[in-house]
GROMACS .gro file of C-alpha atoms in nm:
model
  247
    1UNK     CA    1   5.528   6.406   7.752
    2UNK     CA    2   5.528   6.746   7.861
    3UNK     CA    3   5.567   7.029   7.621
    4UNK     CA    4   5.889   7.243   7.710
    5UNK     CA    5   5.786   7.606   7.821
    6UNK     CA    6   5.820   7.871   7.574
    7UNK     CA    7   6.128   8.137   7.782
    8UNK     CA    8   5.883   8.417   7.577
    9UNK     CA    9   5.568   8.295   7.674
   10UNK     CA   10   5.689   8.285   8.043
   11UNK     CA   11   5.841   8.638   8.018
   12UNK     CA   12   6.170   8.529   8.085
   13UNK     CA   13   6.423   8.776   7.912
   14UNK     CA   14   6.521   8.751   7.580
   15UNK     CA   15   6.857   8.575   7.434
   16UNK     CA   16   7.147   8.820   7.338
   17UNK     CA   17   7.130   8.960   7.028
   18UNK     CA   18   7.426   9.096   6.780
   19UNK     CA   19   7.270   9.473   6.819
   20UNK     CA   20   7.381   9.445   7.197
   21UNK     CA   21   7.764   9.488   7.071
   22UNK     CA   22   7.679   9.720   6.796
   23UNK     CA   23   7.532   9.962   7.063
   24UNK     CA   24   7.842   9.932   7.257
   25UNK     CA   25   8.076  10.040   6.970
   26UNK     CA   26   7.908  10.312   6.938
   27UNK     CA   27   8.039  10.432   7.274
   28UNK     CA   28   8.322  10.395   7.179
   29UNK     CA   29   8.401  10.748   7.006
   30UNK     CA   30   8.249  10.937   7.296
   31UNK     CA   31   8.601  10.879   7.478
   32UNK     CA   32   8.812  11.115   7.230
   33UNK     CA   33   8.525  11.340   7.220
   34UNK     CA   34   8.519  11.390   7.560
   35UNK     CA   35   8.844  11.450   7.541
   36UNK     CA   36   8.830  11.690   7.285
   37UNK     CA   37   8.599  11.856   7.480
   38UNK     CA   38   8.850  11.907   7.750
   39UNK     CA   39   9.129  12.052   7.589
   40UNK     CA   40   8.943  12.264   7.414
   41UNK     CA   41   8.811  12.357   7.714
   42UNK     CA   42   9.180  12.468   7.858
   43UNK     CA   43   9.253  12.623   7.561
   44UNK     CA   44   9.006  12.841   7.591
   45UNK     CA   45   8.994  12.940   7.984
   46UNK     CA   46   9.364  12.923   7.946
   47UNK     CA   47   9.359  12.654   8.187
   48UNK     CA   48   9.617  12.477   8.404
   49UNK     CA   49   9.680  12.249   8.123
   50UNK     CA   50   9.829  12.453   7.908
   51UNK     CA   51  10.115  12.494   8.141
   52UNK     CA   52  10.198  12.131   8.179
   53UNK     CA   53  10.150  12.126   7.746
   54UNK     CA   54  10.390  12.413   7.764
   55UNK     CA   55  10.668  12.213   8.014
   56UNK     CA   56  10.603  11.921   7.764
   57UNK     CA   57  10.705  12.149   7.435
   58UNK     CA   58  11.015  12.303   7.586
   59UNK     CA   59  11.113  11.948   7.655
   60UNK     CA   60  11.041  11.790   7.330
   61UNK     CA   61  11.125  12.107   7.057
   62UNK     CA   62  11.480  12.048   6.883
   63UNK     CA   63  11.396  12.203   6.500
   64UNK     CA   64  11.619  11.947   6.286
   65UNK     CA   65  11.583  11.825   5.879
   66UNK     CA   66  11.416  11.498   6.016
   67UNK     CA   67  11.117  11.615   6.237
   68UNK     CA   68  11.040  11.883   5.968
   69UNK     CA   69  11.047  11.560   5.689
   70UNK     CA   70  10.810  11.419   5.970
   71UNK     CA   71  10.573  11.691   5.981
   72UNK     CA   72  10.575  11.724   5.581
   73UNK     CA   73  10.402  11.419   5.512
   74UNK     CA   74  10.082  11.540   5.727
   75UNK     CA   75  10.107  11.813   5.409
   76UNK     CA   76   9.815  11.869   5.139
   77UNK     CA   77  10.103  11.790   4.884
   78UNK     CA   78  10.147  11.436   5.001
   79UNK     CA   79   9.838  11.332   5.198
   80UNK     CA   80   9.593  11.431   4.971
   81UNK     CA   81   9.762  11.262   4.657
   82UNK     CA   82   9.800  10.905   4.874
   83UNK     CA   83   9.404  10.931   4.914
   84UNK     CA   84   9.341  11.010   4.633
   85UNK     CA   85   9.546  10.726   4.471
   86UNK     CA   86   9.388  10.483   4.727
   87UNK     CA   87   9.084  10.551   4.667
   88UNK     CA   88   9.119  10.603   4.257
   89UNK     CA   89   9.283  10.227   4.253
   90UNK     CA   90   8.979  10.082   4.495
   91UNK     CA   91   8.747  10.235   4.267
   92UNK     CA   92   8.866  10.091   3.979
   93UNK     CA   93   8.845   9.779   4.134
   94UNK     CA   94   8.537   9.789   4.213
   95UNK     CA   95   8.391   9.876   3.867
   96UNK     CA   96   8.570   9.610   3.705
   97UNK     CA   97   8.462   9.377   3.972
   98UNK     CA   98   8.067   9.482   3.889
   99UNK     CA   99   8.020   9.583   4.264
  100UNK     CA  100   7.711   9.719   4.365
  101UNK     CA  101   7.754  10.140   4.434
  102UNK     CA  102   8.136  10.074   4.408
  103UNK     CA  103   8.179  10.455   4.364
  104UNK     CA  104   8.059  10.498   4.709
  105UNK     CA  105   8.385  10.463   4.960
  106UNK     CA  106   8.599  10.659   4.762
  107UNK     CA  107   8.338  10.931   4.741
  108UNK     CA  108   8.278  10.922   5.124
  109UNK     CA  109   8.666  10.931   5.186
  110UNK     CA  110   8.673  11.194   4.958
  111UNK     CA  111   8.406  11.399   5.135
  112UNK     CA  112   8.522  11.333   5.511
  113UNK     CA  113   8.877  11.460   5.413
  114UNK     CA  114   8.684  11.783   5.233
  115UNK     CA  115   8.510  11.820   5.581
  116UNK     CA  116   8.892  11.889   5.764
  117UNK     CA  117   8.951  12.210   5.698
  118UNK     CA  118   8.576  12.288   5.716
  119UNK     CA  119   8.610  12.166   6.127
  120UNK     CA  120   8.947  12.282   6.189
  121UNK     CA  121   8.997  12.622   6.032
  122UNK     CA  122   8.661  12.748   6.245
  123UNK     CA  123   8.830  12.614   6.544
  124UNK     CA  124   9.154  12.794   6.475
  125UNK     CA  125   9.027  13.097   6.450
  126UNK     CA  126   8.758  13.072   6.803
  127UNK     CA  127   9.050  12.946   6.997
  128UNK     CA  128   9.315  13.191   6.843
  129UNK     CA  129   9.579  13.018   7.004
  130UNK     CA  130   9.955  13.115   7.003
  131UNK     CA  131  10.235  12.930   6.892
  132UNK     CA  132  10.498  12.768   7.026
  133UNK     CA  133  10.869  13.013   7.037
  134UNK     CA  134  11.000  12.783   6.787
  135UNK     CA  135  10.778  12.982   6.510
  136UNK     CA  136  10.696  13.334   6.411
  137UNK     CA  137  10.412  13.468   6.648
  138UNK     CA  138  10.060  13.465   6.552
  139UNK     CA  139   9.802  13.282   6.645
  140UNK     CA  140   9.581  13.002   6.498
  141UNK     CA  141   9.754  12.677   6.606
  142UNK     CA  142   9.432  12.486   6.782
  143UNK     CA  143   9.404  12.203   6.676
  144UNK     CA  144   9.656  12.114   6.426
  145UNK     CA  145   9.569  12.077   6.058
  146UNK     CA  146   9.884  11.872   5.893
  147UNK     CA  147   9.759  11.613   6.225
  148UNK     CA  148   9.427  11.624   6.130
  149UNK     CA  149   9.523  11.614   5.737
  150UNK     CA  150   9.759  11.301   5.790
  151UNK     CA  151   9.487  11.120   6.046
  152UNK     CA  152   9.174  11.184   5.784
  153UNK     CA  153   9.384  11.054   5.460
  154UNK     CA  154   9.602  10.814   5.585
  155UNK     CA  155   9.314  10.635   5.815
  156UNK     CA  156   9.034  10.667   5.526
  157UNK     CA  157   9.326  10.492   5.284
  158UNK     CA  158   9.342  10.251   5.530
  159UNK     CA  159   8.990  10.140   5.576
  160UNK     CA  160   8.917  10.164   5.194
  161UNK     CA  161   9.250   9.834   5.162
  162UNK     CA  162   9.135   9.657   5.451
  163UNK     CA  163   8.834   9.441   5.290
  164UNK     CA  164   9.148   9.405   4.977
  165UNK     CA  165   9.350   9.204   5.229
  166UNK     CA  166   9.302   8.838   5.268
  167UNK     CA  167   9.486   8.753   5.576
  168UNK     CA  168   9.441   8.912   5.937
  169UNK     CA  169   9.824   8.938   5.978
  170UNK     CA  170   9.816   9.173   5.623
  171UNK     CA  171   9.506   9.403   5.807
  172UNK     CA  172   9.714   9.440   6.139
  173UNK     CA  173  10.012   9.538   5.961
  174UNK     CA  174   9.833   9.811   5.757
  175UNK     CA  175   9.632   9.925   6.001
  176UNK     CA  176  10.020   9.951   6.252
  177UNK     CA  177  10.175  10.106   5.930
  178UNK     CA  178   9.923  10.393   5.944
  179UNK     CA  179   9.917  10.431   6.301
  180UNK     CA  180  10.280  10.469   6.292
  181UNK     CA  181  10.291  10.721   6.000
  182UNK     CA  182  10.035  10.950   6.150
  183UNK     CA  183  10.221  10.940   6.507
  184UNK     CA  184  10.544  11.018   6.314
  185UNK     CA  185  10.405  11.323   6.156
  186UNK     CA  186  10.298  11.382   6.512
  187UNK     CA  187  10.607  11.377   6.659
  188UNK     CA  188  10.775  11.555   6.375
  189UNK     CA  189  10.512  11.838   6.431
  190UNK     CA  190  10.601  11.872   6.794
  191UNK     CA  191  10.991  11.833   6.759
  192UNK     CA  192  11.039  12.089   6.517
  193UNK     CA  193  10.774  12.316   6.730
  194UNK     CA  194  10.496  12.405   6.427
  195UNK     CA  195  10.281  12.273   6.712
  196UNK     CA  196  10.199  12.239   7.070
  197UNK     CA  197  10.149  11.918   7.220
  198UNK     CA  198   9.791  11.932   7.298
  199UNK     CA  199   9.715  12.041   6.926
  200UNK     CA  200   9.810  11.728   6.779
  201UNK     CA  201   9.629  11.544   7.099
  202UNK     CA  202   9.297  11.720   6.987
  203UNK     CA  203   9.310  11.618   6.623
  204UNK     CA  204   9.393  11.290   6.726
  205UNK     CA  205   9.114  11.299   6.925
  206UNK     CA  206   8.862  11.484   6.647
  207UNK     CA  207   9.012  11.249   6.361
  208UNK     CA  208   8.893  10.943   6.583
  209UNK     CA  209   8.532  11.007   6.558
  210UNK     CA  210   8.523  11.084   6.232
  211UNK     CA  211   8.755  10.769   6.118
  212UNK     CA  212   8.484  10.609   6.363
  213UNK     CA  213   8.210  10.734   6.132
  214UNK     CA  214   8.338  10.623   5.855
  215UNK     CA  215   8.413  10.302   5.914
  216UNK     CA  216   8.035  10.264   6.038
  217UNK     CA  217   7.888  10.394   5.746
  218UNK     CA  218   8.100  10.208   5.535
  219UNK     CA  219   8.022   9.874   5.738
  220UNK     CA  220   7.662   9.960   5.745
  221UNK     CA  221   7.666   9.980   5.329
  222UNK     CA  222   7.821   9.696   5.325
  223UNK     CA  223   8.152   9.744   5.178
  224UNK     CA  224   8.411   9.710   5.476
  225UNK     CA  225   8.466   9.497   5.783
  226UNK     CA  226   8.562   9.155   5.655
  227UNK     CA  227   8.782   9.060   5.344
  228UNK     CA  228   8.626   9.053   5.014
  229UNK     CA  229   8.495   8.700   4.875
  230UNK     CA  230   8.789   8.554   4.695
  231UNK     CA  231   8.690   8.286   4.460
  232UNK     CA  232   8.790   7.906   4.551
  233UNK     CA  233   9.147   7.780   4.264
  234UNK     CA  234   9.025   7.560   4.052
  235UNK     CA  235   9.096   7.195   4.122
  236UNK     CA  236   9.391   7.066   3.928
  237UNK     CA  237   9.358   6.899   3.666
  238UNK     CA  238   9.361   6.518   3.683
  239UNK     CA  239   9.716   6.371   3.431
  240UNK     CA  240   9.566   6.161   3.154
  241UNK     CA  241   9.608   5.826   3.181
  242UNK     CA  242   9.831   5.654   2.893
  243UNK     CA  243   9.669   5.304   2.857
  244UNK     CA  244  10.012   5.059   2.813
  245UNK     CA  245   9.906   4.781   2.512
  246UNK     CA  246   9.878   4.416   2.597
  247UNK     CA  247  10.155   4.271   2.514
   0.00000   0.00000   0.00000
């Protein structure tokens, strides 16, 4: 019988491997730097951009009690303590656990929020940009830090409890519960005018490649990705049997 042909020996091309899609994800942060790139751009040139952000702000600005609530919880005072409790309680659960470098996401969550001001306060001060009419003039409001705060803590908190959750349907509602706190703070930000519209757009966009980052280096180590091994219940216990005498 005839030997099947060997698709290497015959140069024929290779099977698909699994490093195929990791190159493709990591295309995927170039998007929202691009972007970045752009409005940072307009900022700078004083672009036509800014006058469609500034027709978006008039629009949107109403200071009330709730949009400043909004814009508080992208605050040092509360984002920094919810990391830091996060990744404190993962921590510990990873020591007692005996994982291997368990110390190791809460430290890089740790660092990565460190780096925020780091980025954005050097950006503040090259673009110098205005604010909005709704606060006292100056300048410094490119891009916005209480965005880039809330994105960094709240999105490193959630990547350090997503290999804690068992279920998919527990992941996706995290993962919605932070996207929907960070857009809040957001919105707050731009309703109660501490920020232009586009400031908030470019720490969205900055705060997606580094989330991006992080979640590859954590995958890479190992210690995100997929849900933690959860050992099997024991099997229950079989009833002893009562032996009934002859009678």
């Amino acid at each position: 019988m005839p030997s099947c042909p060997d698709p290497q020996a015959e140069g024929a091309p290779a099977p698909p491997t699994a490093e195929r899609p990791a190159s493709f994800l990591l295309l995927l942060p170039g998007v929202p730097a691009l972007l970045f790139a752009l409005v940072t751009w307009q900022i700078v040139a004083d672009g036509p951009l800014l006058h469609v952000d500034e027709r978006v702000s008039r629009a949107l600005v109403h200071p009330d009690r709730a949009s400043e609530l909004l814009s508080d919880l992208g605050g040092a005072a509360v984002a920094v303590p919810v990391l830091a409790l996060v990744a404190g309680w993962v921590a510990r659960l990873g020591r007692a656990a005996g994982t291997r470098r368990w110390w190791l996401p809460p430290l890089s969550a740790a660092v990565l929020l460190a780096l925020v001001p780091a980025i954005v306060v050097p950006l503040k001060e090259w673009t110098a940009r205005h604010g909005t009419p709704a606060v006292p003039p100056g300048v410094g409001y490119y891009p916005s830090g209480h965005t880039a705060t809330a994105a960094i803590a709240y999105g490193s908190a959630t990547l350090l409890l997503l290999p804690l959750l068992r279920s998919a349907r527990s992941r996706r509602l995290l993962v919605a519960g932070c996207l929907a706190l960070v857009l809040g703070v957001s919105f707050g930000l731009v309703r109660h005018g501490y920020h232009w519209p586009l400031d908030v757009v470019a720490s969205w966009c900055l705060c997606a490649v580094l989330l991006f980052a992080l979640w590859r280096f954590l995958e890479r180590v190992g210690v995100t990705g997929r849900p933690p091994s959860w050992p099997d219940p024991p099997p229950p216990r079989a009833s002893p049997v009562r032996e009934v005498p002859d009678r």
